[in-house]
Coordinates of C-alpha atoms in Angstrom, one line a residue:
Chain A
X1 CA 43.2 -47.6 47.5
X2 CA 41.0 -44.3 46.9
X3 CA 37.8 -44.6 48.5
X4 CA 35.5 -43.8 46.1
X5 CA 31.9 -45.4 47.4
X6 CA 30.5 -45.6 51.5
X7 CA 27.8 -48.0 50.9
X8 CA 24.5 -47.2 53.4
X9 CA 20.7 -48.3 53.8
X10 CA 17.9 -46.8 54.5
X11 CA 16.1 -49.8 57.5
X12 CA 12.4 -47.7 58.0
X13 CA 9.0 -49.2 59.0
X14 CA 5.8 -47.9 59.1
X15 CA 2.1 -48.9 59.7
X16 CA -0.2 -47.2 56.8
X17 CA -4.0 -46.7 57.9
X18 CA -6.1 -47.4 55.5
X19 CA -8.7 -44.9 56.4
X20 CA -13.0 -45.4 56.1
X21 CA -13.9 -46.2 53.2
X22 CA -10.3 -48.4 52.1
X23 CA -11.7 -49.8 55.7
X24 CA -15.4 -50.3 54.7
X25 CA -14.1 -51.8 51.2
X26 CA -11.6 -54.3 53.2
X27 CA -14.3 -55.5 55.5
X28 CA -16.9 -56.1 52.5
X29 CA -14.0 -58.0 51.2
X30 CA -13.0 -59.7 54.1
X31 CA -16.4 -60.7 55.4
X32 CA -19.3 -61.1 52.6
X33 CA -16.9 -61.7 49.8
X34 CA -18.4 -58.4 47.8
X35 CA -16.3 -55.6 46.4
X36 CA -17.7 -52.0 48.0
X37 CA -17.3 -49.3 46.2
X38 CA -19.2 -45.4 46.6
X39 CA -21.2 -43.4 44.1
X40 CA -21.0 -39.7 43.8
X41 CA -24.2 -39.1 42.2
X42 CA -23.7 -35.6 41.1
X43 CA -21.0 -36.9 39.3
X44 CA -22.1 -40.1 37.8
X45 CA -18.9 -41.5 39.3
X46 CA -18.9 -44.8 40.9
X47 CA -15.7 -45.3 42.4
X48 CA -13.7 -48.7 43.4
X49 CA -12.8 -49.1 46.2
X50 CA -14.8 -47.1 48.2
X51 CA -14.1 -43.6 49.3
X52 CA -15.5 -41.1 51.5
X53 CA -15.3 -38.3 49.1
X54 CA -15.2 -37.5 45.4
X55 CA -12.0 -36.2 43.5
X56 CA -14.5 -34.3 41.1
X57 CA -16.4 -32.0 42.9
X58 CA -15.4 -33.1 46.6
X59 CA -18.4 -34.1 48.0
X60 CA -19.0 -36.1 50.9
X61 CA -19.6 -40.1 50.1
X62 CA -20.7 -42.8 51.3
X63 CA -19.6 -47.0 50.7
X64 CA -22.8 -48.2 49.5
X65 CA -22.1 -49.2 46.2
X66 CA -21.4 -53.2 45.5
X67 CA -19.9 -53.6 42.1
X68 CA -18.7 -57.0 40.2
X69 CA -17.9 -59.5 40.6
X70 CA -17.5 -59.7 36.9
X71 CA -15.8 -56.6 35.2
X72 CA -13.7 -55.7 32.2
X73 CA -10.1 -55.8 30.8
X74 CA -9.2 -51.9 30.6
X75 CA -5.3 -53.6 30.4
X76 CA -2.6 -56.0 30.6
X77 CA 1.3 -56.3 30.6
X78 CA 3.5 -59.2 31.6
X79 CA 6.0 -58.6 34.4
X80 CA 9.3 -61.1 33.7
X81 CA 11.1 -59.3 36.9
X82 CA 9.9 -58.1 40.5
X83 CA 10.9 -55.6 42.0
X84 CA 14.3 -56.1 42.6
X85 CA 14.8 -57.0 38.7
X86 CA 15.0 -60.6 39.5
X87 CA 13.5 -62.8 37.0
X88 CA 9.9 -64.1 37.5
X89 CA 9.3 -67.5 36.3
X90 CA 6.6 -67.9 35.3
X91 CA 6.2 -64.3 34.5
X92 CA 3.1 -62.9 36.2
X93 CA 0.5 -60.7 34.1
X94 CA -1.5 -57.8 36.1
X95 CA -4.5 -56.4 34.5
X96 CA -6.8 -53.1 34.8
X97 CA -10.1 -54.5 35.6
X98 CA -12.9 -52.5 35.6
X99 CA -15.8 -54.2 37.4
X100 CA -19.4 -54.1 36.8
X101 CA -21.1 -51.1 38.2
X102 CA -17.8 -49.2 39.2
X103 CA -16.1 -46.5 36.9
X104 CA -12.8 -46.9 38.2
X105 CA -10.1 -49.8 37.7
X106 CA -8.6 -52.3 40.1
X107 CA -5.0 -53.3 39.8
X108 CA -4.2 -57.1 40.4
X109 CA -3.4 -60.4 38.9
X110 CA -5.2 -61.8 35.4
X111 CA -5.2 -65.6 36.0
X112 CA -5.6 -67.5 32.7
X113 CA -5.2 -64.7 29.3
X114 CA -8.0 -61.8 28.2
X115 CA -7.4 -58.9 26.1
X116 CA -8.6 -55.7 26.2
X117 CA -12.5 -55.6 26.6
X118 CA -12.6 -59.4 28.1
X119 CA -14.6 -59.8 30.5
X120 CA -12.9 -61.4 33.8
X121 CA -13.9 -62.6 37.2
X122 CA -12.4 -62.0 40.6
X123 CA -11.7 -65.2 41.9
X124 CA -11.4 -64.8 46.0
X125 CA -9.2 -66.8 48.8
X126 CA -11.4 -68.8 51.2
X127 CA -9.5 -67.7 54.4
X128 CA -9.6 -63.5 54.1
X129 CA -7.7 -60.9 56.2
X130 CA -8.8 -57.8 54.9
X131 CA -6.5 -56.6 52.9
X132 CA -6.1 -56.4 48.6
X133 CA -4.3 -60.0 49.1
X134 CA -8.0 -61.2 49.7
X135 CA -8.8 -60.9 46.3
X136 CA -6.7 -63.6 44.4
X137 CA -6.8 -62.0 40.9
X138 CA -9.1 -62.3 37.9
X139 CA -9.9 -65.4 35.4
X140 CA -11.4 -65.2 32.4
X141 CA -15.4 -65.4 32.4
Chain B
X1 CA 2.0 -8.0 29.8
X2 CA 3.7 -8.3 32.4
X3 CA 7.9 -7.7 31.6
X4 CA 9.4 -11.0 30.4
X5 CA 11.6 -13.4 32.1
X6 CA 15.0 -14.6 30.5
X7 CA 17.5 -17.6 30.7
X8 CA 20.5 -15.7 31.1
X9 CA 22.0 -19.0 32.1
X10 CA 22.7 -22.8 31.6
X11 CA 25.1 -25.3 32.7
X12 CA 25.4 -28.9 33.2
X13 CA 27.9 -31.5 34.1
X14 CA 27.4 -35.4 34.1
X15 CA 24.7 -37.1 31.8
X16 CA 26.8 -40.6 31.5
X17 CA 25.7 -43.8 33.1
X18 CA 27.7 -43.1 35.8
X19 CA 29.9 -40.1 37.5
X20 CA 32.8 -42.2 39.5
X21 CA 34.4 -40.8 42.2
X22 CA 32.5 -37.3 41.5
X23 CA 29.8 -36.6 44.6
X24 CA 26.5 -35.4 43.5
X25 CA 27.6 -32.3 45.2
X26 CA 30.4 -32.1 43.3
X27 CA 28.1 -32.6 40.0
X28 CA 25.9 -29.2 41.3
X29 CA 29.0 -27.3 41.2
X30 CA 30.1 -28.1 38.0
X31 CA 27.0 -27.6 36.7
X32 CA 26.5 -24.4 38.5
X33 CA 29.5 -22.8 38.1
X34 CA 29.1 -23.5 34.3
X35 CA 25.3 -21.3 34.6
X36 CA 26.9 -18.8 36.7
X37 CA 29.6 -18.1 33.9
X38 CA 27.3 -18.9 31.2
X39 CA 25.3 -15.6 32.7
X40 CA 28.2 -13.4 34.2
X41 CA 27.4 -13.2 37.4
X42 CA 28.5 -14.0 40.8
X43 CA 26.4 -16.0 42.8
X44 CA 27.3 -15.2 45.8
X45 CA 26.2 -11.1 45.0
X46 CA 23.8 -11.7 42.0
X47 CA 21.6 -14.1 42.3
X48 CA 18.6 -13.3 44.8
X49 CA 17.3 -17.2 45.1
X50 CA 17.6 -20.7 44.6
X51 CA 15.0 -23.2 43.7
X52 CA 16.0 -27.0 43.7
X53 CA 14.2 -30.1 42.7
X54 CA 14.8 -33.0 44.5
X55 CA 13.0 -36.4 46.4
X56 CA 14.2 -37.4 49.7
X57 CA 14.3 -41.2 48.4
X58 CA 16.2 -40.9 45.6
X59 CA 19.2 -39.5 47.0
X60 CA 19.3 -41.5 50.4
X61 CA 19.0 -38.7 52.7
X62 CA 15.7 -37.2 54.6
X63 CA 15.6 -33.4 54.5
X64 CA 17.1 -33.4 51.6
X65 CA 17.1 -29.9 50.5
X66 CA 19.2 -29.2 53.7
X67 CA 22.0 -30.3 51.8
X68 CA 22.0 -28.3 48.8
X69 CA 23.3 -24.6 49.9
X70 CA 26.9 -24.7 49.9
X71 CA 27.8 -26.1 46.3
X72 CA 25.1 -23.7 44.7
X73 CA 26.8 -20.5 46.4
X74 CA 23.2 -20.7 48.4
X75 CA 24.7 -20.3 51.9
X76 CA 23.1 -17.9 54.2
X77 CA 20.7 -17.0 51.1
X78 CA 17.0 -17.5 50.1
X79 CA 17.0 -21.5 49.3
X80 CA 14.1 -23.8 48.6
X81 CA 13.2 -27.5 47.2
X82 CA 10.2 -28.5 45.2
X83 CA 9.4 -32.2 45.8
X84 CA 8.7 -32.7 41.9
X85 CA 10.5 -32.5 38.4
X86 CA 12.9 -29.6 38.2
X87 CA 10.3 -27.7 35.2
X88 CA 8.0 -27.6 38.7
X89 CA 11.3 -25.9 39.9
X90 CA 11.5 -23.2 37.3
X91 CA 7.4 -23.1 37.5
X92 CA 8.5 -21.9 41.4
X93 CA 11.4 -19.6 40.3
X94 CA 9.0 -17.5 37.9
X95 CA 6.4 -16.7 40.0
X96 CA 9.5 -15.6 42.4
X97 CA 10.4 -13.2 39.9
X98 CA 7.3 -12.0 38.7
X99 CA 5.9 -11.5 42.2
X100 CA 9.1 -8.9 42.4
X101 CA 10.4 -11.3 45.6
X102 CA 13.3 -11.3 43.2
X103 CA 15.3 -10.5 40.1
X104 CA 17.5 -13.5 39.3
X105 CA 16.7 -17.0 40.4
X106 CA 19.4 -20.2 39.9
X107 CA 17.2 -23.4 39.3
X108 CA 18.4 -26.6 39.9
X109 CA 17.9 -30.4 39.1
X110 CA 20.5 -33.6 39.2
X111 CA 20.9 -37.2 38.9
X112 CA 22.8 -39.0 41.1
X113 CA 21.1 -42.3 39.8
X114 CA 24.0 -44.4 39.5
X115 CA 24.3 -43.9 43.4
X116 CA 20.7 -46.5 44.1
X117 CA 21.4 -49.9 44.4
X118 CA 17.6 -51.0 44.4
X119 CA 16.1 -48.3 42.2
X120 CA 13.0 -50.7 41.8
X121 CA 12.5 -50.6 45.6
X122 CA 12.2 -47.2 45.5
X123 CA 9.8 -46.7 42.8
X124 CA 8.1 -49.4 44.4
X125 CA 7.3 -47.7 47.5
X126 CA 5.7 -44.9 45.3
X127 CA 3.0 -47.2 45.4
X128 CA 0.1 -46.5 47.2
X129 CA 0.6 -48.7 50.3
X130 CA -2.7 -50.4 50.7
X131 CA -4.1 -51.2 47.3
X132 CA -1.5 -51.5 45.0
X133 CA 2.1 -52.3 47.0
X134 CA 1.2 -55.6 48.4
X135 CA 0.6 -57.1 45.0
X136 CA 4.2 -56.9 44.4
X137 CA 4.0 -55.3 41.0
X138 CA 6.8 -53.3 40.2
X139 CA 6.4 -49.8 39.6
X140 CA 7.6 -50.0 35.9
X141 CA 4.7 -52.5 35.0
X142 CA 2.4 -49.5 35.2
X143 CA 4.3 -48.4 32.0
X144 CA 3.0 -51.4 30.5
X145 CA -0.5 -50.8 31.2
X146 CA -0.3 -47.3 29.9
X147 CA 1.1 -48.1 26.9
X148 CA -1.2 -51.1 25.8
X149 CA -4.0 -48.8 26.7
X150 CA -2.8 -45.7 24.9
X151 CA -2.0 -47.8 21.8
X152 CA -5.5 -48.9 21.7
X153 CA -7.4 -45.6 22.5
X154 CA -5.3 -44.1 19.8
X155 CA -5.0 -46.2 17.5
X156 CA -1.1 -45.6 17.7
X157 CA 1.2 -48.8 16.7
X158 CA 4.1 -50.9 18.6
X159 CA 6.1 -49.8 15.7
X160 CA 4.9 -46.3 15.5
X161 CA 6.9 -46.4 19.1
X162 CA 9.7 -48.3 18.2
X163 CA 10.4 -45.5 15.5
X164 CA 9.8 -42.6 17.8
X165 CA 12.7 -44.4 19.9
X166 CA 15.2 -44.9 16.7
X167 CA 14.7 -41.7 15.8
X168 CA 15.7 -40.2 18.9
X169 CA 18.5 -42.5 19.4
X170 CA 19.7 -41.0 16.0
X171 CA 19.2 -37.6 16.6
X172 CA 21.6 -38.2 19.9
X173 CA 24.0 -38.8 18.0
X174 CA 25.1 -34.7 17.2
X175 CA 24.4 -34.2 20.5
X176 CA 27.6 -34.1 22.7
X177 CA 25.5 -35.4 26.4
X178 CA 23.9 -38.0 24.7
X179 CA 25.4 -41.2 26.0
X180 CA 22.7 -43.6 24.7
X181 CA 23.0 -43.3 20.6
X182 CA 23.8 -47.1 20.5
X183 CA 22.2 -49.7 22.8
X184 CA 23.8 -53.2 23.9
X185 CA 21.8 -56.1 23.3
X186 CA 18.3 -57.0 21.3
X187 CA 15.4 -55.5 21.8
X188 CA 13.2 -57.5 24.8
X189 CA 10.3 -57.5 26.4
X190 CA 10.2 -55.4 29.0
X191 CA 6.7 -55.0 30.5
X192 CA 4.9 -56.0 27.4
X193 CA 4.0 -54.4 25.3
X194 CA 7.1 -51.7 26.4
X195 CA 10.6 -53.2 25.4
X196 CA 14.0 -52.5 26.6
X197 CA 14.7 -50.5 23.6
X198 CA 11.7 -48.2 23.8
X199 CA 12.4 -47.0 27.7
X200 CA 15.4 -44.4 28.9
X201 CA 18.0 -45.8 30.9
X202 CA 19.4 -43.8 34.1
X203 CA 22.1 -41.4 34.2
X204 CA 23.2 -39.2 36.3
X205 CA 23.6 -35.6 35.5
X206 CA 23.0 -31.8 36.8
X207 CA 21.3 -29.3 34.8
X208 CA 21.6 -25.4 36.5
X209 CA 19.6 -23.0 35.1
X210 CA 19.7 -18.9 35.7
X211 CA 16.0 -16.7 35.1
X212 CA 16.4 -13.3 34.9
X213 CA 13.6 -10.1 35.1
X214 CA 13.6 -8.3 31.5
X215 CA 15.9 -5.3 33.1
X216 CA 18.5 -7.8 34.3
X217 CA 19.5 -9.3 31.0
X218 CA 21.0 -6.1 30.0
X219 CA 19.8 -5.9 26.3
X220 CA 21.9 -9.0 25.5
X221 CA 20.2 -11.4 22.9
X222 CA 17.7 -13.6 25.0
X223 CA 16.2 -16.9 25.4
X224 CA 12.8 -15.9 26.6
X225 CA 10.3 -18.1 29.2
X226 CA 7.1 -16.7 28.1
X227 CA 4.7 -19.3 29.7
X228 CA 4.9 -21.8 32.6
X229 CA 1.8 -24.5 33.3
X230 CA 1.8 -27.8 35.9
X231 CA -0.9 -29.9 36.6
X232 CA -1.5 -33.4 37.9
X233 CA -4.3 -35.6 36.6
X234 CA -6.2 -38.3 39.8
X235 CA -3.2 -39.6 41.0
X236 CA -4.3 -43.1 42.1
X237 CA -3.9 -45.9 40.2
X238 CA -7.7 -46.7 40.5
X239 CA -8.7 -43.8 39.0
X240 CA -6.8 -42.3 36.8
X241 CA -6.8 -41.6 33.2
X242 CA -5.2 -44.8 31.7
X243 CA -5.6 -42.9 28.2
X244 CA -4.5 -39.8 27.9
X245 CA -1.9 -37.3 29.2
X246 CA -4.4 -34.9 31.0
X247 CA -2.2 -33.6 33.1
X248 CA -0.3 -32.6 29.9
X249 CA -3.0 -31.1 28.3
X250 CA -3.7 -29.0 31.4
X251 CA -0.3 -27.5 31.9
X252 CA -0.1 -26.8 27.9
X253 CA -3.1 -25.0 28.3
X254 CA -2.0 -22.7 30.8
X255 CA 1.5 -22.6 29.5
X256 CA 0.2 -21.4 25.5
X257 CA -2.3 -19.0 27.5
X258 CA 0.3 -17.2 29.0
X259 CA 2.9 -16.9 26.0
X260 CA -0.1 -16.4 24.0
X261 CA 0.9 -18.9 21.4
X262 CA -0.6 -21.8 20.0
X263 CA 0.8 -25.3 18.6
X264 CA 0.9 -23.9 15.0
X265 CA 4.0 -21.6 16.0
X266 CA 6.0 -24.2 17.9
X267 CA 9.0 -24.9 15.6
X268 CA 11.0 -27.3 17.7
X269 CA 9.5 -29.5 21.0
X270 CA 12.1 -31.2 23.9
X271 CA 9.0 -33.3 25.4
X272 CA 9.7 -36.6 27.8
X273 CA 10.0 -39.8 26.4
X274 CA 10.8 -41.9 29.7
X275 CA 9.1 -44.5 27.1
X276 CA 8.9 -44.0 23.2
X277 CA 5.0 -44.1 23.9
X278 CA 4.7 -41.5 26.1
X279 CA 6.6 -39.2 23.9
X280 CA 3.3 -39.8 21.1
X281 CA 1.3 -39.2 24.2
X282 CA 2.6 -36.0 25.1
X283 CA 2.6 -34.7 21.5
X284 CA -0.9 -35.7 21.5
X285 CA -1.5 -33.7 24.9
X286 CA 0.6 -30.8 23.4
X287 CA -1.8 -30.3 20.2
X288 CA 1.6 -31.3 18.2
X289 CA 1.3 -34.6 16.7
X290 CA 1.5 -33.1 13.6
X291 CA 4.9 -31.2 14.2
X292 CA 7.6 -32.9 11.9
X293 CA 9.5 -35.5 13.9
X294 CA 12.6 -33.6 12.9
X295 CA 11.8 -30.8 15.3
X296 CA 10.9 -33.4 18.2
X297 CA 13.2 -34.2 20.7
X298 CA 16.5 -32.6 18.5
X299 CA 18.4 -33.4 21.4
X300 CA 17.4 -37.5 21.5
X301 CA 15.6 -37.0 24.5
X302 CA 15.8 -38.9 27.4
X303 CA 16.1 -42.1 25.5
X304 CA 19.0 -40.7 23.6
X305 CA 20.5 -38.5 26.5
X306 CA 19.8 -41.1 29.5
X307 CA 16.5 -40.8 32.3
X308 CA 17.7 -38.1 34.7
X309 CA 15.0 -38.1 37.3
X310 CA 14.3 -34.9 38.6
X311 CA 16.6 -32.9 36.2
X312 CA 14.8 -34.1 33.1
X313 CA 12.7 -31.3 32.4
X314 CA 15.7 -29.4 32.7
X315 CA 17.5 -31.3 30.6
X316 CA 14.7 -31.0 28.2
X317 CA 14.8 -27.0 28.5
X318 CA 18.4 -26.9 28.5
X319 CA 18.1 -28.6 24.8
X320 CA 15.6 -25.9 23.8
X321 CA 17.7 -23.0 25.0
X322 CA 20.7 -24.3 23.1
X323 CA 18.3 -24.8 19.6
X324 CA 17.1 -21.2 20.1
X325 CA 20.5 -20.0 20.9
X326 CA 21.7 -22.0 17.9
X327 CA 18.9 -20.3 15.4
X328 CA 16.9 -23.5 15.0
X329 CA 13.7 -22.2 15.7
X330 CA 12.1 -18.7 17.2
X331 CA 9.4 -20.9 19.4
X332 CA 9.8 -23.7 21.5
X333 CA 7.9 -25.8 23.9
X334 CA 8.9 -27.9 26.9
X335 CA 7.4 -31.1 28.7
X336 CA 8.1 -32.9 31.6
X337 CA 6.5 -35.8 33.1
X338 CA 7.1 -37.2 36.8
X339 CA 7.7 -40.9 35.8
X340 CA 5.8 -43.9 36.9
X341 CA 3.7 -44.0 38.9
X342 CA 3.3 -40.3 38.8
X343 CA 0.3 -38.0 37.3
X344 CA 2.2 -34.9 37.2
X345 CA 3.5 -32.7 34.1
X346 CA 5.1 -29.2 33.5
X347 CA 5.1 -27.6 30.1
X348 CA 6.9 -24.7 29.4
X349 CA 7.0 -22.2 26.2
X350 CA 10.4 -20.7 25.4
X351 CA 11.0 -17.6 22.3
X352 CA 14.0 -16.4 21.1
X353 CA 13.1 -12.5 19.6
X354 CA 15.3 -12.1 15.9

């Protein structure tokens, strides 16, 4: 028979830091339940979640900023597969949600249906690890 | 002005669903040997450097561009990889020449897509790894969000979209690389509101392209590369413009600037169109959303030609030096984005002197 395919896989691991201010954001999370985020005031920029410098003008910043819990729908779209194409059921919808205070979106799950410009709350786990998973997703205000 | 650049040469090989038995390897030298013939030279004498696009991921190996030499005629010669879209490739291969580090330059891009068993893995770990991986989302849902948002900034229809992709699924059908003319199936929902029908499907493919200074194209009749722009717009998730292509605009900028042209004398545009929306985006970003939809995407695009990763802007430009070639048109522009979840975007102007 011609060989015509050597299959092959790719087994790497790695540990990602999240750096200061993803870390100062986590712990805000993790411990008072508040979403951190950092303002570059030369900018007008308040970005979510924090970060210890601003894309614009790259100035130094600080996490001091709390923002939400309530925000708005930027967007929304329906996954019916993950990641591997395998079908979701029930299908899971991930929104843009910009909240209150911040100029920048978060990426996560809508819980319940909004449309653009609805305004959503982020609805948080009771036991909290520091990490994005803290956050459960967004409901509908 | 500085003296202009040509494309002496083009060549290609692939652009099916899949490429059995043939090695992407194997796909570069078709391809290659195609350009070098295309341009009458030989490339182990005449060409002065090679410039390759390619992402470690995608092909399976690390060090990727270690691996590219020997089917280009690139042994023991200048040889380099941009990590990006192979327009970023030709964006590299310009400033070579115009720097005088060399005359001719060889450019290359393929698709070996057909090769990745779990392409959603790997467009998943494009994901930034703290904030957006963990939810599971899969890369392609970001499509989805950029779409519904698009649509509503710019007042742009689902079925202005679902034309753009009918359109350049019947344009494919005069060209001979276009594998994707007819679709199986109905249209479905694929991340809402983005459906199967409106979003390229992989291919694999190699596009080889030779540049040339003005005194090496020996008077022959010349597809000219008169301007050359990139730029990347915030590249996180978080903050990004969900909107607009900036990054688009930015690189058309640069790219007209150069040429010294504007959107008025573009007669014929190869632009991406991963997604039917993003092709309305980019002709937004491009100042050309008023170009006749005849002159868009002659070729069918990626939607009509098949998604060839990192040798899609060549594909594009390879479908613009073929119009000009052809007569159809004296100006044309070229646009290629990264794919999700990228920010990044090449444009390129192309004449053709009568």
């Amino acid at each position: 028979m011609t060989v015509r395919r050597i299959e092959g896989e790719l087994p790497v691991a790695f540990r990602y830091t999240p750096g200061v201010g993803n870390t100062a954001f986590f712990e805000a999370l993790r411990d008072r339940g508040t979403f951190l985020g950092s303002r570059c005031a030369d900018c007008g920029v308040t970005y979510l979640p924090a970060r210890i410098f601003c894309e614009r003008c790259l100035a130094g910043l600080v996490p001091d900023t709390e923002c939400g819990p309530e925000g708005t729908v930027e967007s929304w779209t329906v996954a019916r597969q993950d990641v591997d194409g395998r079908p979701l059921d029930p299908p899971v919808t991930f929104a843009l949600v910009r909240l209150d205070g911040a100029d920048t979106v978060l990426l996560h799950r809508l819980l319940g249906t909004a449309d653009i410009g609805g305004r959503v709350r982020a609805v948080l786990r009771p036991e909290r690890t520091a990490s994005i998973l803290d956050l459960q997703g967004f409901e509908p205000v | 002005m500085s003296p202009r650049i040509g494309v002496t040469g083009v060549g290609w090989s692939g652009f099916t669903p899949t490429t059995a038995g043939r090695s992407y390897k194997e796909l570069m030298f078709e391809a290659a040997s195609a350009a070098y013939l295309d341009a009458g030279l030989d490339p182990r004498t005449d060409v002065d450097s090679f410039v390759c696009a390619s992402e470690d991921l995608e092909e399976g190996t690390s060090i990727f561009d270690e691996y590219v030499p020997d089917q280009l005629g690139a042994v023991q010669r200048p040889v380099q990889t941009v990590a990006s879209d192979g327009l970023f490739a030709v964006a590299t291969a310009l400033m070579l020449i115009r720097s005088g580090a060399a005359n001719v330059v060889a450019v290359e891009a393929h698709s070996k897509a057909s090769d990745i068993l779990t392409p959603g893995r790997v467009d998943a770990f494009a994901l930034d790894p703290v904030l957006n991986r963990p939810l599971g989302v899969p890369a392609l849902a970001l499509a989805g969000l950029e779409m519904r948002r698009y649509l509503h900034a710019s007042g742009r229809t689902v079925e202005q979209c679902a034309d753009v992709a009918t359109r350049n699924r019947d344009q494919a059908r005069s060209n001979r690389r276009a594998s994707f003319a007819d679709v199986d199936g109905d249209d479905a929902p694929l991340f809402d509101p983005l459906t199967t029908h409106q979003a390229a499907r992989s291919a694999d493919g190699c596009v080889v392209i030779v540049l040339a200074s003005e005194d090496r194209t020996d008077g022959r009749p010349t597809v000219w590369m008169d301007g050359i722009g990139w730029s990347q717009d915030a590249p996180s998730v978080e903050s990004r413009d969900w909107s607009r292509a900036v990054a688009a605009e930015r690189a058309a900028a640069t790219a007209f600037a150069q040429a010294d042209v504007g959107p008025a004398d573009i007669d014929t545009a190869e632009v991406d169109d991963t997604f039917a929306y993003k092709q309305l985006q980019h002709l937004d970003a491009l100042g050309l959303a008023e170009l006749d939809p005849a002159s868009v995407n002659r070729s069918g695009g990626a939607i009509g030609e098949g998604y060839l990763h990192e040798a899609n802007g060549l594909a594009r430009t390879l479908a613009a030096v073929e119009q000009l070639r052809a007569g159809d048109g004296r100006a044309a522009v070229v646009q290629s984005w990264r794919g999700v979840p990228s920010t990044s975007a090449a444009v390129a102007v192309l004449r053709m002197d009568r």
